[in-house]
């Protein structure tokens, strides 16, 4: 049985203003970073004249409403962290204040950023999240998970901390407002009030509980507007907004709809808004409702904050649909280029394209029910294949949803780059043709396609498939892993015929099988959860099983000798060596061709000298992913220690990127992909995808298409000069017109990099320079001219 796969959201973009940021590849210098963050998932917004700042959990963007210009803001430039929880504009300091989930705080403008890490670095135990920011004079009042923190903005330091829970205990403060000499704090324990002029506000005894509230529950939001106090409280099935005149003790219900949850209440004195899970409301100073907006551009809204800017324009941070603009009947969505989600499990690079699988599983391999789909970076433009935003946020995130759940992996057909194979941990194998943006779900009818549904388990919906790995071999044959069945490996040939392989007793119906790799011998490697690495060889006879071989390599000496049976990744390098990453280190099979011919076949560690001692490279690390660049160097991602780059033999550490020493968003790395066309290495982290422009690219058979950029090199250029399109280990020699050598190197893959300085460290004089390019055996050479302007 087959059912129609969800269509892409490309048609939806007709009604959206998608901000494309497509700089030329040459504009990115070697050693620089660029973000690939989702900007449709917004948590907050603030407006300054014609400029709007919109924040996602991962980063921000600045939008100029006059020019339409977008400036992306992340750890790469002005931010110190990820995990944004709220933003606010401070008119006194003229900074946009950025609060984080971990208590960190940034002050930014269009050119710089200042970090105030006091809360994040404090020894406070528990919730440090900044829930709201309230500027007042030269102070910032921060609502946090433990109390109120007052920041002295000119000094950029913590001025005071108010622990105002019972007997001075910490209490979650969601919101703060100052009105008519009173300061109110909306807390998990109710509404507290104090005299703002009291010099002893850090003393909890100077705060009084407001006891006349309509409900004895958490106070989520508090706002002062036109002489009224507005307060939001929650019940089991709804939130209710109450109001009362400031001097009165009587609260009246203002907004009360079943199923409504408030995310923010905002006011600038003339307007106030209420942002909700299913709509947003706009009121004028007379409390007359101007708008109740459940649908924007045809999509259900899920607003986290709405503010009113110049000319009465409503700017809204939506959880799924980006920055919403509304002026009268004119509506548009502003979404800078990026993937549709920050969630990612696998990256796949093919030629100049990158694909991100947004699904995932829990550590015990149960579904997370992510229906986000797939994002592709195709020709420097992000596209989405998956359900429309109205499906993603339409309460359709349960096991019974029609959308495809938990896409675990993606593979590109080398014979037809428009054809993608997706591995869904719920629906099984999904085939998509990106040319016509259609696809089908293969539902696992054994008589039709040979993919056997998983064994019946009460925790899974009927028909659950458990496909985690897909890969094409060089001949275009698709290989697929399938859990909870004896037939854990399948192949689909060019004629569309299915072939299933019984791998018992090595793999049984109780096993979980994951990723798949195909080496230069044609051997198929699949990871078997907590059992090791199974290697399969069909000996080139796909239609016959009589000559098939398979072997389970484990942590047993003589039978794999892996550092751990918990194999998490594997990769084959340019020499045919298979590098295996486990939960307890790294093992290498240097002679993979001997897997089936040698009686004793064990992985070997890499031994290094450190502090005078011999030890195994990454011997204590949980290794999550390995990728090989064009120079045969090894990029290795880890569970807790970021990313390493090692030389081809693993003996030299070239880079070690962490969230502390680089723009890397997180030390937890899920996957790595390399765009061999331009040398960009993409890291799928716990907090989104980021790219780093490395020195190595793919190499070519000859050097005829070698190119140099930038050319000419102008006086204001300070980055690297790149020579691309080279053969493997090409010799590059740069001389002046008299033949004096100013630089010489060997290419990394198909790329050589020059820092633009002579051998003596000085910048070359103005003139024409010759770039002599010779392949390794001297059988081909070429020359390029490079103009230097000093």
PDB file of N, CA, C and O in Angstrom, residues 3-39:
ATOM      1  N   UNK A   3       0.826   5.659   0.110  1.00  0.00           N
ATOM      2  CA  UNK A   3       0.037   6.860   0.358  1.00  0.00           C
ATOM      3  C   UNK A   3       0.837   8.070  -0.059  1.00  0.00           C
ATOM      4  O   UNK A   3       2.054   8.039  -0.113  1.00  0.00           O
ATOM      5  N   UNK A   4       0.148   9.146  -0.339  1.00  0.00           N
ATOM      6  CA  UNK A   4       0.821  10.341  -0.861  1.00  0.00           C
ATOM      7  C   UNK A   4       1.631  11.011   0.226  1.00  0.00           C
ATOM      8  O   UNK A   4       1.163  11.232   1.333  1.00  0.00           O
ATOM      9  N   UNK A   5       2.858  11.352  -0.110  1.00  0.00           N
ATOM     10  CA  UNK A   5       3.733  12.083   0.810  1.00  0.00           C
ATOM     11  C   UNK A   5       3.320  13.548   0.828  1.00  0.00           C
ATOM     12  O   UNK A   5       2.766  14.062  -0.136  1.00  0.00           O
ATOM     13  N   UNK A   6       3.596  14.235   1.898  1.00  0.00           N
ATOM     14  CA  UNK A   6       3.272  15.659   1.988  1.00  0.00           C
ATOM     15  C   UNK A   6       4.028  16.444   0.932  1.00  0.00           C
ATOM     16  O   UNK A   6       5.129  16.119   0.551  1.00  0.00           O
ATOM     17  N   UNK A   7       3.411  17.515   0.467  1.00  0.00           N
ATOM     18  CA  UNK A   7       4.058  18.332  -0.562  1.00  0.00           C
ATOM     19  C   UNK A   7       4.953  19.375   0.077  1.00  0.00           C
ATOM     20  O   UNK A   7       4.888  19.614   1.269  1.00  0.00           O
ATOM     21  N   UNK A   8       5.780  20.004  -0.715  1.00  0.00           N
ATOM     22  CA  UNK A   8       6.652  21.036  -0.166  1.00  0.00           C
ATOM     23  C   UNK A   8       5.862  22.297   0.072  1.00  0.00           C
ATOM     24  O   UNK A   8       4.761  22.483  -0.452  1.00  0.00           O
ATOM     25  N   UNK A   9       6.451  23.186   0.868  1.00  0.00           N
ATOM     26  CA  UNK A   9       5.787  24.442   1.176  1.00  0.00           C
ATOM     27  C   UNK A   9       6.176  25.536   0.206  1.00  0.00           C
ATOM     28  O   UNK A   9       6.014  26.702   0.496  1.00  0.00           O
ATOM     29  N   UNK A  10       6.706  25.182  -0.962  1.00  0.00           N
ATOM     30  CA  UNK A  10       7.136  26.192  -1.918  1.00  0.00           C
ATOM     31  C   UNK A  10       5.985  27.088  -2.332  1.00  0.00           C
ATOM     32  O   UNK A  10       6.139  28.305  -2.490  1.00  0.00           O
ATOM     33  N   UNK A  11       4.801  26.500  -2.521  1.00  0.00           N
ATOM     34  CA  UNK A  11       3.659  27.302  -2.935  1.00  0.00           C
ATOM     35  C   UNK A  11       3.305  28.330  -1.882  1.00  0.00           C
ATOM     36  O   UNK A  11       2.851  29.433  -2.192  1.00  0.00           O
ATOM     37  N   UNK A  12       3.526  27.957  -0.627  1.00  0.00           N
ATOM     38  CA  UNK A  12       3.204  28.882   0.452  1.00  0.00           C
ATOM     39  C   UNK A  12       4.071  30.120   0.417  1.00  0.00           C
ATOM     40  O   UNK A  12       3.686  31.178   0.897  1.00  0.00           O
ATOM     41  N   UNK A  13       5.244  30.003  -0.185  1.00  0.00           N
ATOM     42  CA  UNK A  13       6.156  31.137  -0.191  1.00  0.00           C
ATOM     43  C   UNK A  13       5.676  32.255  -1.094  1.00  0.00           C
ATOM     44  O   UNK A  13       6.228  33.350  -1.086  1.00  0.00           O
ATOM     45  N   UNK A  14       4.660  32.001  -1.912  1.00  0.00           N
ATOM     46  CA  UNK A  14       4.115  33.045  -2.761  1.00  0.00           C
ATOM     47  C   UNK A  14       3.598  34.192  -1.912  1.00  0.00           C
ATOM     48  O   UNK A  14       3.680  35.352  -2.293  1.00  0.00           O
ATOM     49  N   UNK A  15       3.094  33.873  -0.739  1.00  0.00           N
ATOM     50  CA  UNK A  15       2.516  34.899   0.115  1.00  0.00           C
ATOM     51  C   UNK A  15       3.471  35.318   1.210  1.00  0.00           C
ATOM     52  O   UNK A  15       3.102  36.008   2.132  1.00  0.00           O
ATOM     53  N   UNK A  16       4.703  34.894   1.124  1.00  0.00           N
ATOM     54  CA  UNK A  16       5.678  35.255   2.135  1.00  0.00           C
ATOM     55  C   UNK A  16       6.817  36.041   1.511  1.00  0.00           C
ATOM     56  O   UNK A  16       7.227  35.771   0.384  1.00  0.00           O
ATOM     57  N   UNK A  17       7.327  37.013   2.233  1.00  0.00           N
ATOM     58  CA  UNK A  17       8.531  37.721   1.812  1.00  0.00           C
ATOM     59  C   UNK A  17       9.712  36.988   2.421  1.00  0.00           C
ATOM     60  O   UNK A  17      10.027  37.133   3.589  1.00  0.00           O
ATOM     61  N   UNK A  18      10.364  36.147   1.628  1.00  0.00           N
ATOM     62  CA  UNK A  18      11.507  35.382   2.112  1.00  0.00           C
ATOM     63  C   UNK A  18      12.771  36.132   1.742  1.00  0.00           C
ATOM     64  O   UNK A  18      13.034  36.398   0.572  1.00  0.00           O
ATOM     65  N   UNK A  19      13.537  36.508   2.728  1.00  0.00           N
ATOM     66  CA  UNK A  19      14.733  37.305   2.498  1.00  0.00           C
ATOM     67  C   UNK A  19      15.872  36.380   2.106  1.00  0.00           C
ATOM     68  O   UNK A  19      16.365  35.591   2.902  1.00  0.00           O
ATOM     69  N   UNK A  20      16.285  36.455   0.866  1.00  0.00           N
ATOM     70  CA  UNK A  20      17.369  35.601   0.377  1.00  0.00           C
ATOM     71  C   UNK A  20      18.700  36.295   0.610  1.00  0.00           C
ATOM     72  O   UNK A  20      18.885  37.444   0.248  1.00  0.00           O
ATOM     73  N   UNK A  21      19.600  35.598   1.249  1.00  0.00           N
ATOM     74  CA  UNK A  21      20.951  36.108   1.425  1.00  0.00           C
ATOM     75  C   UNK A  21      21.871  35.182   0.661  1.00  0.00           C
ATOM     76  O   UNK A  21      22.201  34.106   1.116  1.00  0.00           O
ATOM     77  N   UNK A  22      22.273  35.587  -0.543  1.00  0.00           N
ATOM     78  CA  UNK A  22      23.016  34.709  -1.436  1.00  0.00           C
ATOM     79  C   UNK A  22      24.338  35.353  -1.859  1.00  0.00           C
ATOM     80  O   UNK A  22      24.539  35.699  -3.014  1.00  0.00           O
ATOM     81  N   UNK A  23      25.261  35.567  -0.932  1.00  0.00           N
ATOM     82  CA  UNK A  23      26.546  36.109  -1.334  1.00  0.00           C
ATOM     83  C   UNK A  23      27.316  35.112  -2.167  1.00  0.00           C
ATOM     84  O   UNK A  23      27.120  33.911  -2.054  1.00  0.00           O
ATOM     85  N   UNK A  24      28.175  35.621  -3.029  1.00  0.00           N
ATOM     86  CA  UNK A  24      29.021  34.745  -3.827  1.00  0.00           C
ATOM     87  C   UNK A  24      29.944  33.951  -2.927  1.00  0.00           C
ATOM     88  O   UNK A  24      30.373  34.414  -1.880  1.00  0.00           O
ATOM     89  N   UNK A  25      30.260  32.731  -3.352  1.00  0.00           N
ATOM     90  CA  UNK A  25      31.102  31.881  -2.528  1.00  0.00           C
ATOM     91  C   UNK A  25      32.443  32.532  -2.256  1.00  0.00           C
ATOM     92  O   UNK A  25      33.026  32.368  -1.195  1.00  0.00           O
ATOM     93  N   UNK A  26      32.939  33.280  -3.225  1.00  0.00           N
ATOM     94  CA  UNK A  26      34.237  33.911  -3.051  1.00  0.00           C
ATOM     95  C   UNK A  26      34.260  34.976  -1.978  1.00  0.00           C
ATOM     96  O   UNK A  26      35.314  35.420  -1.545  1.00  0.00           O
ATOM     97  N   UNK A  27      33.063  35.418  -1.550  1.00  0.00           N
ATOM     98  CA  UNK A  27      33.008  36.441  -0.519  1.00  0.00           C
ATOM     99  C   UNK A  27      33.285  35.860   0.870  1.00  0.00           C
ATOM    100  O   UNK A  27      33.466  36.603   1.818  1.00  0.00           O
ATOM    101  N   UNK A  28      33.282  34.557   0.992  1.00  0.00           N
ATOM    102  CA  UNK A  28      33.575  33.938   2.279  1.00  0.00           C
ATOM    103  C   UNK A  28      35.044  33.557   2.321  1.00  0.00           C
ATOM    104  O   UNK A  28      35.523  32.755   1.525  1.00  0.00           O
ATOM    105  N   UNK A  29      35.771  34.132   3.253  1.00  0.00           N
ATOM    106  CA  UNK A  29      37.197  33.867   3.362  1.00  0.00           C
ATOM    107  C   UNK A  29      37.435  32.557   4.103  1.00  0.00           C
ATOM    108  O   UNK A  29      36.632  32.136   4.943  1.00  0.00           O
ATOM    109  N   UNK A  30      38.547  31.933   3.800  1.00  0.00           N
ATOM    110  CA  UNK A  30      38.941  30.726   4.513  1.00  0.00           C
ATOM    111  C   UNK A  30      39.068  31.047   6.003  1.00  0.00           C
ATOM    112  O   UNK A  30      39.637  32.059   6.392  1.00  0.00           O
ATOM    113  N   UNK A  31      38.541  30.159   6.828  1.00  0.00           N
ATOM    114  CA  UNK A  31      38.614  30.369   8.267  1.00  0.00           C
ATOM    115  C   UNK A  31      37.455  31.160   8.837  1.00  0.00           C
ATOM    116  O   UNK A  31      37.423  31.408  10.045  1.00  0.00           O
ATOM    117  N   UNK A  32      36.490  31.560   7.997  1.00  0.00           N
ATOM    118  CA  UNK A  32      35.322  32.289   8.490  1.00  0.00           C
ATOM    119  C   UNK A  32      34.140  31.347   8.648  1.00  0.00           C
ATOM    120  O   UNK A  32      34.139  30.217   8.159  1.00  0.00           O
ATOM    121  N   UNK A  33      33.116  31.821   9.332  1.00  0.00           N
ATOM    122  CA  UNK A  33      31.931  31.037   9.643  1.00  0.00           C
ATOM    123  C   UNK A  33      30.701  31.704   9.039  1.00  0.00           C
ATOM    124  O   UNK A  33      30.677  32.908   8.816  1.00  0.00           O
ATOM    125  N   UNK A  34      29.653  30.908   8.806  1.00  0.00           N
ATOM    126  CA  UNK A  34      28.351  31.486   8.494  1.00  0.00           C
ATOM    127  C   UNK A  34      27.261  30.614   9.116  1.00  0.00           C
ATOM    128  O   UNK A  34      27.416  29.403   9.263  1.00  0.00           O
ATOM    129  N   UNK A  35      26.172  31.278   9.493  1.00  0.00           N
ATOM    130  CA  UNK A  35      25.106  30.540  10.161  1.00  0.00           C
ATOM    131  C   UNK A  35      24.142  29.954   9.134  1.00  0.00           C
ATOM    132  O   UNK A  35      23.952  30.479   8.047  1.00  0.00           O
ATOM    133  N   UNK A  36      23.565  28.826   9.522  1.00  0.00           N
ATOM    134  CA  UNK A  36      22.470  28.208   8.778  1.00  0.00           C
ATOM    135  C   UNK A  36      21.352  27.940   9.791  1.00  0.00           C
ATOM    136  O   UNK A  36      21.003  26.793  10.079  1.00  0.00           O
ATOM    137  N   UNK A  37      20.824  29.026  10.309  1.00  0.00           N
ATOM    138  CA  UNK A  37      19.852  28.942  11.393  1.00  0.00           C
ATOM    139  C   UNK A  37      18.436  29.135  10.867  1.00  0.00           C
ATOM    140  O   UNK A  37      18.222  29.810   9.856  1.00  0.00           O
ATOM    141  N   UNK A  38      17.449  28.584  11.563  1.00  0.00           N
ATOM    142  CA  UNK A  38      16.058  28.826  11.176  1.00  0.00           C
ATOM    143  C   UNK A  38      15.597  30.179  11.701  1.00  0.00           C
ATOM    144  O   UNK A  38      15.805  30.496  12.871  1.00  0.00           O
ATOM    145  N   UNK A  39      14.986  30.968  10.833  1.00  0.00           N
ATOM    146  CA  UNK A  39      14.469  32.262  11.251  1.00  0.00           C
ATOM    147  C   UNK A  39      12.947  32.317  11.162  1.00  0.00           C
ATOM    148  O   UNK A  39      12.360  33.394  11.201  1.00  0.00           O
TER     149      UNK A  39
END
